[in-house]
Amino acid sequence: MVTTMLDVDRSGMLGAIASLPGQLPDGYERAGRAADAIAAAWRATGATGTPRTMVVCGMGGSGVGADLLPAAIEATAPVVAAKGYDLPGWVDARDRVVCVSYSGNTAETLSCMRQAIERGVVAAVVTSGGQVAELATQHGIPVVEVPAGMQPRAAVGVLFGALVGVAEALGVVGPAGARIAEAAAGAQRVVDLHVEGSVDGDPPALEIARRLHDSIVVVYGCGPTAAVAARWKAQINENAKVPAFANAYPELDHNEIVGWEFAGATGGRWSLVELVPANVAPELRMRMDVTRELIADDLATSLRLDAESVSRAGAVFELVAWGDYVSAYLALVRGVDPSPVERIAELKSRLDGR
Ligand code: F6R
């Protein structure tokens, strides 16, 4: 049964997910090779300490690192995501901007990059090529090049590792090699449960995908796993081609919990996934328990994934890997190839034509 299902994975998404642990140190080392140039350009502005903020411009699979970085690693300055056409107005010479676009051709990221170049604040770009690389080269901006040929969202490890390396070069995070190793170990735990030869019976993420199948998935995180919940949502959208939503405790207890009252009236095809960091505070776990008691009747199914990794970076990437596998298997259960995102390609080409 699994063999026929695996045939649907024509572009090899499961293999790409298995490469996540190795991607993390690869990206970090790639940025390390540009570290001197990044640090020298920052010092050349006359700055003495570290930047006031590090602003990360990037969309979708390339932008998610801006959310995962502060979730996984303690930063010494705010890491701010800029997901749109415009750089925030307050960004000036005290800040540094990193533009991340896997393809190098994303309109919003290019627009922010042009504004950042005008303000003289670009620290580096992370890309496999495209216009972002060309523009960076024209302006003498350090380029951290990542290997081409993947779906951007499947390159999350190399993009994240590279972003951490840039942040380290700027002093926005301390020496991060150990954090990258923890992240890789967290992802590896999950890969080990799924790679061929190590699985007796069906892979656990396939079991989860079967439970979530045929429902709209809502993913809840808390603290560092809030960013992971958003990654799960995007992966379910792009891999499984299914609507999904994400939110975070404790805020959701002050609004969204009431919205569940309507879920039953929509036919009850809603499921809940909760992502819990290893050392979650008891008051948060109690909230999760009580929230689930209250909404249980409105759900088709619910499940809670507790990270086994104790470190923050490990827990974040352990749960990222779970979401990558579950969303890919959800696609296979639905009989769709997880890799292509034709709607995004169609949207980009229609926008280009106007
Ligand atoms: C596709 C994917 C998308 C892209 C986004 C931006 O796999 O993950 O979310 O990441 O459309 O494109 P890039 O990453 O090329 O800047």
mmCIF file of C-alpha atoms and ligand atoms in Angstrom:
data_model
loop_
_atom_site.group_PDB
_atom_site.id
_atom_site.type_symbol
_atom_site.label_atom_id
_atom_site.label_comp_id
_atom_site.label_asym_id
_atom_site.label_seq_id
_atom_site.Cartn_x
_atom_site.Cartn_y
_atom_site.Cartn_z
ATOM 1 C CA MET A 1 0.000 0.000 0.000
ATOM 2 C CA VAL A 2 2.714 2.442 1.052
ATOM 3 C CA THR A 3 4.658 1.669 -2.140
ATOM 4 C CA THR A 4 1.853 2.871 -4.426
ATOM 5 C CA MET A 5 1.301 5.894 -2.245
ATOM 6 C CA LEU A 6 5.010 6.758 -2.417
ATOM 7 C CA ASP A 7 4.811 6.769 -6.230
ATOM 8 C CA VAL A 8 2.709 9.934 -5.917
ATOM 9 C CA ASP A 9 5.753 11.712 -4.433
ATOM 10 C CA ARG A 10 7.076 12.218 -7.954
ATOM 11 C CA SER A 11 9.418 15.108 -7.121
ATOM 12 C CA GLY A 12 10.879 13.518 -4.013
ATOM 13 C CA MET A 13 9.513 15.641 -1.164
ATOM 14 C CA LEU A 14 10.072 12.877 1.404
ATOM 15 C CA GLY A 15 13.738 12.693 0.399
ATOM 16 C CA ALA A 16 14.051 16.480 0.677
ATOM 17 C CA ILE A 17 12.608 16.356 4.205
ATOM 18 C CA ALA A 18 15.118 13.655 5.161
ATOM 19 C CA SER A 19 17.897 16.073 4.144
ATOM 20 C CA LEU A 20 16.773 18.679 6.720
ATOM 21 C CA PRO A 21 19.288 17.754 9.467
ATOM 22 C CA GLY A 22 22.216 17.996 7.029
ATOM 23 C CA GLN A 23 20.971 21.229 5.501
ATOM 24 C CA LEU A 24 21.264 23.128 8.802
ATOM 25 C CA PRO A 25 25.077 22.963 9.225
ATOM 26 C CA ASP A 26 25.501 23.341 5.462
ATOM 27 C CA GLY A 27 23.698 26.716 5.461
ATOM 28 C CA TYR A 28 25.534 27.831 8.602
ATOM 29 C CA GLU A 29 28.914 27.014 7.030
ATOM 30 C CA ARG A 30 27.968 28.788 3.797
ATOM 31 C CA ALA A 31 27.218 31.965 5.768
ATOM 32 C CA GLY A 32 30.411 31.454 7.771
ATOM 33 C CA ARG A 33 32.410 31.854 4.542
ATOM 34 C CA ALA A 34 30.846 35.306 4.070
ATOM 35 C CA ALA A 35 31.070 36.275 7.773
ATOM 36 C CA ASP A 36 34.181 38.451 7.509
ATOM 37 C CA ALA A 37 32.719 40.456 4.620
ATOM 38 C CA ILE A 38 29.384 40.884 6.470
ATOM 39 C CA ALA A 39 31.090 42.033 9.682
ATOM 40 C CA ALA A 40 33.505 44.344 7.806
ATOM 41 C CA ALA A 41 30.653 46.033 5.897
ATOM 42 C CA TRP A 42 28.829 46.646 9.197
ATOM 43 C CA ARG A 43 31.942 48.118 10.834
ATOM 44 C CA ALA A 44 32.549 50.256 7.730
ATOM 45 C CA THR A 45 29.340 52.153 8.569
ATOM 46 C CA GLY A 46 31.176 53.455 11.648
ATOM 47 C CA ALA A 47 29.044 51.314 13.971
ATOM 48 C CA THR A 48 30.683 50.025 17.131
ATOM 49 C CA GLY A 49 28.260 47.563 18.784
ATOM 50 C CA THR A 50 25.724 45.268 17.224
ATOM 51 C CA PRO A 51 22.845 46.433 15.012
ATOM 52 C CA ARG A 52 19.718 47.786 16.738
ATOM 53 C CA THR A 53 17.634 45.199 14.871
ATOM 54 C CA MET A 54 18.094 42.608 12.154
ATOM 55 C CA VAL A 55 15.276 42.879 9.630
ATOM 56 C CA VAL A 56 14.679 39.800 7.490
ATOM 57 C CA CYS A 57 12.879 40.336 4.179
ATOM 58 C CA GLY A 58 11.475 37.162 2.655
ATOM 59 C CA MET A 59 8.221 35.479 1.739
ATOM 60 C CA GLY A 60 6.782 31.997 2.249
ATOM 61 C CA GLY A 61 9.382 29.262 2.620
ATOM 62 C CA SER A 62 12.157 31.859 2.428
ATOM 63 C CA GLY A 63 10.590 34.141 5.042
ATOM 64 C CA VAL A 64 9.846 31.506 7.662
ATOM 65 C CA GLY A 65 13.418 31.623 8.984
ATOM 66 C CA ALA A 66 12.708 35.119 10.314
ATOM 67 C CA ASP A 67 10.102 33.577 12.633
ATOM 68 C CA LEU A 68 12.013 30.384 13.415
ATOM 69 C CA LEU A 69 15.276 32.157 14.336
ATOM 70 C CA PRO A 70 14.061 34.018 17.436
ATOM 71 C CA ALA A 71 11.973 30.952 18.348
ATOM 72 C CA ALA A 72 14.978 28.629 18.252
ATOM 73 C CA ILE A 73 17.836 30.861 19.423
ATOM 74 C CA GLU A 74 18.129 33.640 21.999
ATOM 75 C CA ALA A 75 19.015 36.777 20.030
ATOM 76 C CA THR A 76 20.670 39.855 21.511
ATOM 77 C CA ALA A 77 18.652 42.225 19.290
ATOM 78 C CA PRO A 78 15.146 41.960 17.837
ATOM 79 C CA VAL A 79 14.861 39.904 14.651
ATOM 80 C CA VAL A 80 12.039 41.503 12.691
ATOM 81 C CA ALA A 81 10.248 39.842 9.774
ATOM 82 C CA ALA A 82 9.343 42.110 6.838
ATOM 83 C CA LYS A 83 6.854 40.178 4.718
ATOM 84 C CA GLY A 84 5.635 42.598 2.118
ATOM 85 C CA TYR A 85 6.672 45.137 -0.512
ATOM 86 C CA ASP A 86 7.914 47.782 1.920
ATOM 87 C CA LEU A 87 10.696 47.962 4.424
ATOM 88 C CA PRO A 88 9.410 49.447 7.715
ATOM 89 C CA GLY A 89 9.871 53.243 7.741
ATOM 90 C CA TRP A 90 11.967 53.187 10.917
ATOM 91 C CA VAL A 91 14.773 51.068 9.397
ATOM 92 C CA ASP A 92 17.924 53.209 9.197
ATOM 93 C CA ALA A 93 21.717 52.968 9.467
ATOM 94 C CA ARG A 94 21.415 51.531 12.998
ATOM 95 C CA ASP A 95 19.705 48.405 11.601
ATOM 96 C CA ARG A 96 20.819 45.651 9.195
ATOM 97 C CA VAL A 97 18.651 43.989 6.592
ATOM 98 C CA VAL A 98 18.986 40.438 5.282
ATOM 99 C CA CYS A 99 17.084 39.567 2.095
ATOM 100 C CA VAL A 100 16.196 35.894 1.744
ATOM 101 C CA SER A 101 14.706 34.561 -1.484
ATOM 102 C CA TYR A 102 15.385 31.010 -2.585
ATOM 103 C CA SER A 103 14.619 31.732 -6.251
ATOM 104 C CA GLY A 104 15.967 35.268 -6.045
ATOM 105 C CA ASN A 105 13.017 36.516 -8.054
ATOM 106 C CA THR A 106 10.260 37.212 -5.530
ATOM 107 C CA ALA A 107 8.658 40.598 -6.173
ATOM 108 C CA GLU A 108 8.112 41.633 -2.554
ATOM 109 C CA THR A 109 11.654 40.706 -1.489
ATOM 110 C CA LEU A 110 13.155 42.543 -4.479
ATOM 111 C CA SER A 111 11.092 45.622 -3.653
ATOM 112 C CA CYS A 112 12.309 45.622 -0.022
ATOM 113 C CA MET A 113 15.856 44.971 -1.187
ATOM 114 C CA ARG A 114 15.809 48.031 -3.478
ATOM 115 C CA GLN A 115 14.575 50.196 -0.583
ATOM 116 C CA ALA A 116 17.239 48.730 1.717
ATOM 117 C CA ILE A 117 19.957 49.417 -0.869
ATOM 118 C CA GLU A 118 18.801 53.048 -1.088
ATOM 119 C CA ARG A 119 19.098 53.337 2.696
ATOM 120 C CA GLY A 120 22.492 51.560 2.642
ATOM 121 C CA VAL A 121 21.441 48.942 5.182
ATOM 122 C CA VAL A 122 21.725 45.535 3.471
ATOM 123 C CA ALA A 123 23.981 43.151 5.402
ATOM 124 C CA ALA A 124 23.711 40.171 3.041
ATOM 125 C CA VAL A 125 21.394 38.191 0.814
ATOM 126 C CA VAL A 126 20.632 34.470 1.013
ATOM 127 C CA THR A 127 19.602 33.013 -2.330
ATOM 128 C CA SER A 128 20.253 30.396 -4.984
ATOM 129 C CA GLY A 129 20.600 33.097 -7.669
ATOM 130 C CA GLY A 130 18.109 35.174 -9.682
ATOM 131 C CA GLN A 131 17.740 38.953 -9.545
ATOM 132 C CA VAL A 132 18.521 39.104 -5.826
ATOM 133 C CA ALA A 133 22.008 37.689 -6.478
ATOM 134 C CA GLU A 134 22.498 40.003 -9.492
ATOM 135 C CA LEU A 135 21.463 43.100 -7.563
ATOM 136 C CA ALA A 136 23.663 42.125 -4.619
ATOM 137 C CA THR A 137 26.681 41.622 -6.865
ATOM 138 C CA GLN A 138 26.096 44.995 -8.580
ATOM 139 C CA HIS A 139 26.087 46.721 -5.187
ATOM 140 C CA GLY A 140 28.924 44.768 -3.548
ATOM 141 C CA ILE A 141 26.591 43.095 -1.049
ATOM 142 C CA PRO A 142 27.731 39.714 0.363
ATOM 143 C CA VAL A 143 25.833 36.781 -1.168
ATOM 144 C CA VAL A 144 25.296 33.553 0.779
ATOM 145 C CA GLU A 145 24.555 31.146 -2.040
ATOM 146 C CA VAL A 146 22.436 28.061 -1.354
ATOM 147 C CA PRO A 147 22.127 25.096 -3.752
ATOM 148 C CA ALA A 148 19.428 25.472 -6.423
ATOM 149 C CA GLY A 149 16.881 22.878 -7.548
ATOM 150 C CA MET A 150 14.662 22.464 -4.503
ATOM 151 C CA GLN A 151 11.266 23.776 -3.554
ATOM 152 C CA PRO A 152 12.030 26.853 -1.397
ATOM 153 C CA ARG A 153 10.060 25.469 1.556
ATOM 154 C CA ALA A 154 12.030 22.210 1.371
ATOM 155 C CA ALA A 155 15.249 24.236 1.680
ATOM 156 C CA VAL A 156 14.189 25.563 5.106
ATOM 157 C CA GLY A 157 17.228 24.004 6.803
ATOM 158 C CA VAL A 158 19.891 25.516 4.563
ATOM 159 C CA LEU A 159 18.085 28.896 4.508
ATOM 160 C CA PHE A 160 17.753 28.876 8.315
ATOM 161 C CA GLY A 161 21.372 27.830 8.857
ATOM 162 C CA ALA A 162 22.506 30.616 6.531
ATOM 163 C CA LEU A 163 20.363 33.196 8.314
ATOM 164 C CA VAL A 164 21.780 32.163 11.680
ATOM 165 C CA GLY A 165 25.298 32.475 10.249
ATOM 166 C CA VAL A 166 24.555 36.025 9.047
ATOM 167 C CA ALA A 167 23.035 36.897 12.447
ATOM 168 C CA GLU A 168 26.177 35.578 14.154
ATOM 169 C CA ALA A 169 28.440 37.629 11.867
ATOM 170 C CA LEU A 170 26.476 40.730 12.913
ATOM 171 C CA GLY A 171 26.566 39.819 16.623
ATOM 172 C CA VAL A 172 22.762 39.484 16.692
ATOM 173 C CA VAL A 173 23.233 35.948 18.044
ATOM 174 C CA GLY A 174 26.289 34.628 19.874
ATOM 175 C CA PRO A 175 28.424 31.775 18.499
ATOM 176 C CA ALA A 176 25.670 29.490 17.222
ATOM 177 C CA GLY A 177 27.398 26.272 16.141
ATOM 178 C CA ALA A 178 26.023 24.379 19.165
ATOM 179 C CA ARG A 179 22.493 25.666 18.488
ATOM 180 C CA ILE A 180 22.704 24.480 14.878
ATOM 181 C CA ALA A 181 23.855 21.058 16.101
ATOM 182 C CA GLU A 182 20.891 20.913 18.520
ATOM 183 C CA ALA A 183 18.490 21.880 15.730
ATOM 184 C CA ALA A 184 19.946 19.202 13.458
ATOM 185 C CA ALA A 185 19.710 16.574 16.226
ATOM 186 C CA GLY A 186 16.063 17.520 16.842
ATOM 187 C CA ALA A 187 15.206 17.096 13.160
ATOM 188 C CA GLN A 188 17.234 13.879 12.973
ATOM 189 C CA ARG A 189 15.111 12.255 15.728
ATOM 190 C CA VAL A 190 12.088 12.560 13.460
ATOM 191 C CA VAL A 191 13.885 11.660 10.226
ATOM 192 C CA ASP A 192 15.107 8.476 11.949
ATOM 193 C CA LEU A 193 11.486 7.461 12.544
ATOM 194 C CA HIS A 194 10.667 7.876 8.859
ATOM 195 C CA VAL A 195 13.534 6.914 6.594
ATOM 196 C CA GLU A 196 13.336 3.678 4.689
ATOM 197 C CA GLY A 197 14.702 0.709 6.582
ATOM 198 C CA SER A 198 14.084 2.212 10.019
ATOM 199 C CA VAL A 199 10.293 1.927 10.033
ATOM 200 C CA ASP A 200 8.375 -1.164 11.090
ATOM 201 C CA GLY A 201 4.871 -0.801 9.734
ATOM 202 C CA ASP A 202 3.605 2.558 8.530
ATOM 203 C CA PRO A 203 5.605 5.709 9.297
ATOM 204 C CA PRO A 204 4.145 7.560 12.317
ATOM 205 C CA ALA A 205 3.544 10.768 10.311
ATOM 206 C CA LEU A 206 1.408 8.738 7.901
ATOM 207 C CA GLU A 207 -0.721 7.568 10.830
ATOM 208 C CA ILE A 208 -1.175 11.196 11.880
ATOM 209 C CA ALA A 209 -1.969 12.240 8.303
ATOM 210 C CA ARG A 210 -4.695 9.586 8.126
ATOM 211 C CA ARG A 211 -6.283 11.059 11.258
ATOM 212 C CA LEU A 212 -6.150 14.608 9.882
ATOM 213 C CA HIS A 213 -7.320 13.624 6.415
ATOM 214 C CA ASP A 214 -10.585 15.135 5.276
ATOM 215 C CA SER A 215 -10.549 17.960 7.794
ATOM 216 C CA ILE A 216 -9.345 21.527 8.034
ATOM 217 C CA VAL A 217 -6.363 21.533 10.338
ATOM 218 C CA VAL A 218 -5.830 24.134 13.039
ATOM 219 C CA VAL A 219 -2.363 24.127 14.581
ATOM 220 C CA TYR A 220 -1.648 25.658 17.980
ATOM 221 C CA GLY A 221 1.781 26.395 19.448
ATOM 222 C CA CYS A 222 3.025 28.291 22.472
ATOM 223 C CA GLY A 223 6.261 30.210 23.068
ATOM 224 C CA PRO A 224 8.882 28.861 20.668
ATOM 225 C CA THR A 225 6.414 26.532 18.967
ATOM 226 C CA ALA A 226 4.132 29.380 17.839
ATOM 227 C CA ALA A 227 6.424 29.891 14.836
ATOM 228 C CA VAL A 228 6.413 26.143 14.205
ATOM 229 C CA ALA A 229 2.612 26.104 14.178
ATOM 230 C CA ALA A 230 2.737 28.730 11.408
ATOM 231 C CA ARG A 231 5.238 26.548 9.504
ATOM 232 C CA TRP A 232 2.874 23.540 9.837
ATOM 233 C CA LYS A 233 0.007 25.661 8.496
ATOM 234 C CA ALA A 234 2.029 26.740 5.452
ATOM 235 C CA GLN A 235 3.295 23.192 4.828
ATOM 236 C CA ILE A 236 -0.231 21.764 4.993
ATOM 237 C CA ASN A 237 -1.305 24.478 2.528
ATOM 238 C CA GLU A 238 1.552 23.929 0.067
ATOM 239 C CA ASN A 239 2.264 20.206 0.405
ATOM 240 C CA ALA A 240 -1.230 18.819 1.004
ATOM 241 C CA LYS A 241 -3.083 21.645 -0.813
ATOM 242 C CA VAL A 242 -5.530 21.904 2.092
ATOM 243 C CA PRO A 243 -6.659 24.965 4.085
ATOM 244 C CA ALA A 244 -5.073 25.180 7.531
ATOM 245 C CA PHE A 245 -4.772 27.808 10.240
ATOM 246 C CA ALA A 246 -2.380 28.483 13.090
ATOM 247 C CA ASN A 247 -2.551 30.317 16.363
ATOM 248 C CA ALA A 248 -0.736 30.440 19.700
ATOM 249 C CA TYR A 249 -1.490 29.999 23.386
ATOM 250 C CA PRO A 250 -2.277 31.902 25.534
ATOM 251 C CA GLU A 251 -3.631 34.591 23.171
ATOM 252 C CA LEU A 252 -6.071 32.220 21.431
ATOM 253 C CA ASP A 253 -7.816 31.659 24.779
ATOM 254 C CA HIS A 254 -8.940 35.275 24.653
ATOM 255 C CA ASN A 255 -10.680 35.155 21.265
ATOM 256 C CA GLU A 256 -10.405 32.074 19.051
ATOM 257 C CA ILE A 257 -11.737 29.740 21.736
ATOM 258 C CA VAL A 258 -15.119 31.461 21.352
ATOM 259 C CA GLY A 259 -15.041 31.057 17.554
ATOM 260 C CA TRP A 260 -15.030 27.270 17.974
ATOM 261 C CA GLU A 261 -18.684 27.514 19.003
ATOM 262 C CA PHE A 262 -19.495 27.767 15.279
ATOM 263 C CA ALA A 263 -17.297 24.841 14.163
ATOM 264 C CA GLY A 264 -20.007 22.208 14.652
ATOM 265 C CA ALA A 265 -22.403 24.170 12.425
ATOM 266 C CA THR A 266 -19.923 23.897 9.519
ATOM 267 C CA GLY A 267 -20.143 20.105 9.487
ATOM 268 C CA GLY A 268 -17.522 19.360 12.124
ATOM 269 C CA ARG A 269 -14.623 18.717 9.727
ATOM 270 C CA TRP A 270 -12.014 20.461 11.886
ATOM 271 C CA SER A 271 -9.012 18.939 13.545
ATOM 272 C CA LEU A 272 -6.554 20.321 16.074
ATOM 273 C CA VAL A 273 -2.818 19.766 16.422
ATOM 274 C CA GLU A 274 -1.031 21.171 19.468
ATOM 275 C CA LEU A 275 2.753 21.565 19.436
ATOM 276 C CA VAL A 276 4.298 21.640 22.882
ATOM 277 C CA PRO A 277 7.890 22.542 23.809
ATOM 278 C CA ALA A 278 9.598 20.107 26.212
ATOM 279 C CA ASN A 279 9.688 22.333 29.284
ATOM 280 C CA VAL A 280 6.400 24.154 28.801
ATOM 281 C CA ALA A 281 5.260 26.055 31.904
ATOM 282 C CA PRO A 282 2.643 24.148 33.945
ATOM 283 C CA GLU A 283 0.173 27.029 33.655
ATOM 284 C CA LEU A 284 0.332 26.810 29.858
ATOM 285 C CA ARG A 285 -0.168 23.045 29.832
ATOM 286 C CA MET A 286 -3.166 23.473 32.124
ATOM 287 C CA ARG A 287 -4.604 26.042 29.720
ATOM 288 C CA MET A 288 -4.166 23.624 26.819
ATOM 289 C CA ASP A 289 -5.936 20.865 28.757
ATOM 290 C CA VAL A 290 -8.883 23.075 29.690
ATOM 291 C CA THR A 291 -9.116 24.590 26.193
ATOM 292 C CA ARG A 292 -9.235 21.141 24.649
ATOM 293 C CA GLU A 293 -11.927 20.024 27.104
ATOM 294 C CA LEU A 294 -14.015 23.012 26.066
ATOM 295 C CA ILE A 295 -13.682 22.555 22.296
ATOM 296 C CA ALA A 296 -13.491 18.744 22.104
ATOM 297 C CA ASP A 297 -17.077 18.365 20.854
ATOM 298 C CA ASP A 298 -16.365 20.734 17.943
ATOM 299 C CA LEU A 299 -13.426 18.681 16.643
ATOM 300 C CA ALA A 300 -13.238 15.681 14.313
ATOM 301 C CA THR A 301 -9.943 14.757 15.958
ATOM 302 C CA SER A 302 -7.206 16.292 18.045
ATOM 303 C CA LEU A 303 -3.651 15.373 18.880
ATOM 304 C CA ARG A 304 -0.803 16.810 20.879
ATOM 305 C CA LEU A 305 2.863 16.487 19.925
ATOM 306 C CA ASP A 306 5.274 16.976 22.823
ATOM 307 C CA ALA A 307 8.823 17.745 21.732
ATOM 308 C CA GLU A 308 11.356 15.314 23.145
ATOM 309 C CA SER A 309 14.329 17.619 22.518
ATOM 310 C CA VAL A 310 15.043 19.670 25.614
ATOM 311 C CA SER A 311 16.885 22.509 23.869
ATOM 312 C CA ARG A 312 14.821 25.237 22.198
ATOM 313 C CA ALA A 313 16.548 24.822 18.849
ATOM 314 C CA GLY A 314 16.109 21.050 19.042
ATOM 315 C CA ALA A 315 12.416 21.271 19.928
ATOM 316 C CA VAL A 316 11.739 23.785 17.160
ATOM 317 C CA PHE A 317 13.345 21.683 14.437
ATOM 318 C CA GLU A 318 11.998 18.395 15.809
ATOM 319 C CA LEU A 319 8.482 19.790 15.476
ATOM 320 C CA VAL A 320 9.268 21.412 12.091
ATOM 321 C CA ALA A 321 10.314 17.974 10.830
ATOM 322 C CA TRP A 322 7.081 16.409 12.149
ATOM 323 C CA GLY A 323 5.060 19.036 10.296
ATOM 324 C CA ASP A 324 7.015 18.541 7.099
ATOM 325 C CA TYR A 325 6.408 14.781 7.195
ATOM 326 C CA VAL A 326 2.763 14.996 8.259
ATOM 327 C CA SER A 327 1.951 17.532 5.513
ATOM 328 C CA ALA A 328 3.785 15.478 2.866
ATOM 329 C CA TYR A 329 1.967 12.290 3.910
ATOM 330 C CA LEU A 330 -1.306 14.211 3.983
ATOM 331 C CA ALA A 331 -0.661 15.012 0.322
ATOM 332 C CA LEU A 332 0.041 11.344 -0.436
ATOM 333 C CA VAL A 333 -3.090 10.204 1.427
ATOM 334 C CA ARG A 334 -4.991 12.651 -0.811
ATOM 335 C CA GLY A 335 -3.220 11.287 -3.885
ATOM 336 C CA VAL A 336 -1.497 14.589 -4.721
ATOM 337 C CA ASP A 337 2.199 15.219 -5.347
ATOM 338 C CA PRO A 338 3.437 17.298 -2.389
ATOM 339 C CA SER A 339 6.060 19.282 -4.331
ATOM 340 C CA PRO A 340 4.406 21.397 -7.065
ATOM 341 C CA VAL A 341 2.617 24.580 -6.028
ATOM 342 C CA GLU A 342 0.940 25.394 -9.317
ATOM 343 C CA ARG A 343 -1.317 28.066 -7.826
ATOM 344 C CA ILE A 344 1.662 30.091 -6.592
ATOM 345 C CA ALA A 345 3.387 29.767 -9.979
ATOM 346 C CA GLU A 346 0.163 30.763 -11.764
ATOM 347 C CA LEU A 347 -0.345 33.752 -9.464
ATOM 348 C CA LYS A 348 3.237 34.942 -9.992
ATOM 349 C CA SER A 349 2.920 34.605 -13.777
ATOM 350 C CA ARG A 350 -0.447 36.426 -13.877
ATOM 351 C CA LEU A 351 1.017 39.271 -11.781
ATOM 352 C CA ASP A 352 4.065 39.440 -14.078
ATOM 353 C CA GLY A 353 1.738 39.759 -17.076
ATOM 354 C CA ARG A 354 -0.043 42.881 -15.725
HETATM 355 C C1 F6R B 1 7.432 27.219 -2.540
HETATM 356 C C2 F6R B 1 7.449 28.069 -1.351
HETATM 357 C C3 F6R B 1 6.926 29.467 -1.463
HETATM 358 C C4 F6R B 1 8.073 30.431 -1.805
HETATM 359 C C5 F6R B 1 7.584 31.881 -1.934
HETATM 360 C C6 F6R B 1 8.708 32.872 -2.165
HETATM 361 O O1 F6R B 1 8.044 25.982 -2.238
HETATM 362 O O2 F6R B 1 7.857 27.656 -0.319
HETATM 363 O O3 F6R B 1 6.309 29.802 -0.244
HETATM 364 O O4 F6R B 1 9.049 30.359 -0.804
HETATM 365 O O5 F6R B 1 6.667 31.971 -2.989
HETATM 366 O O6 F6R B 1 9.553 32.469 -3.180
HETATM 367 P P1 F6R B 1 11.138 32.444 -2.913
HETATM 368 O O7 F6R B 1 11.318 31.510 -1.753
HETATM 369 O O8 F6R B 1 11.738 31.897 -4.170
HETATM 370 O O9 F6R B 1 11.539 33.837 -2.619
#
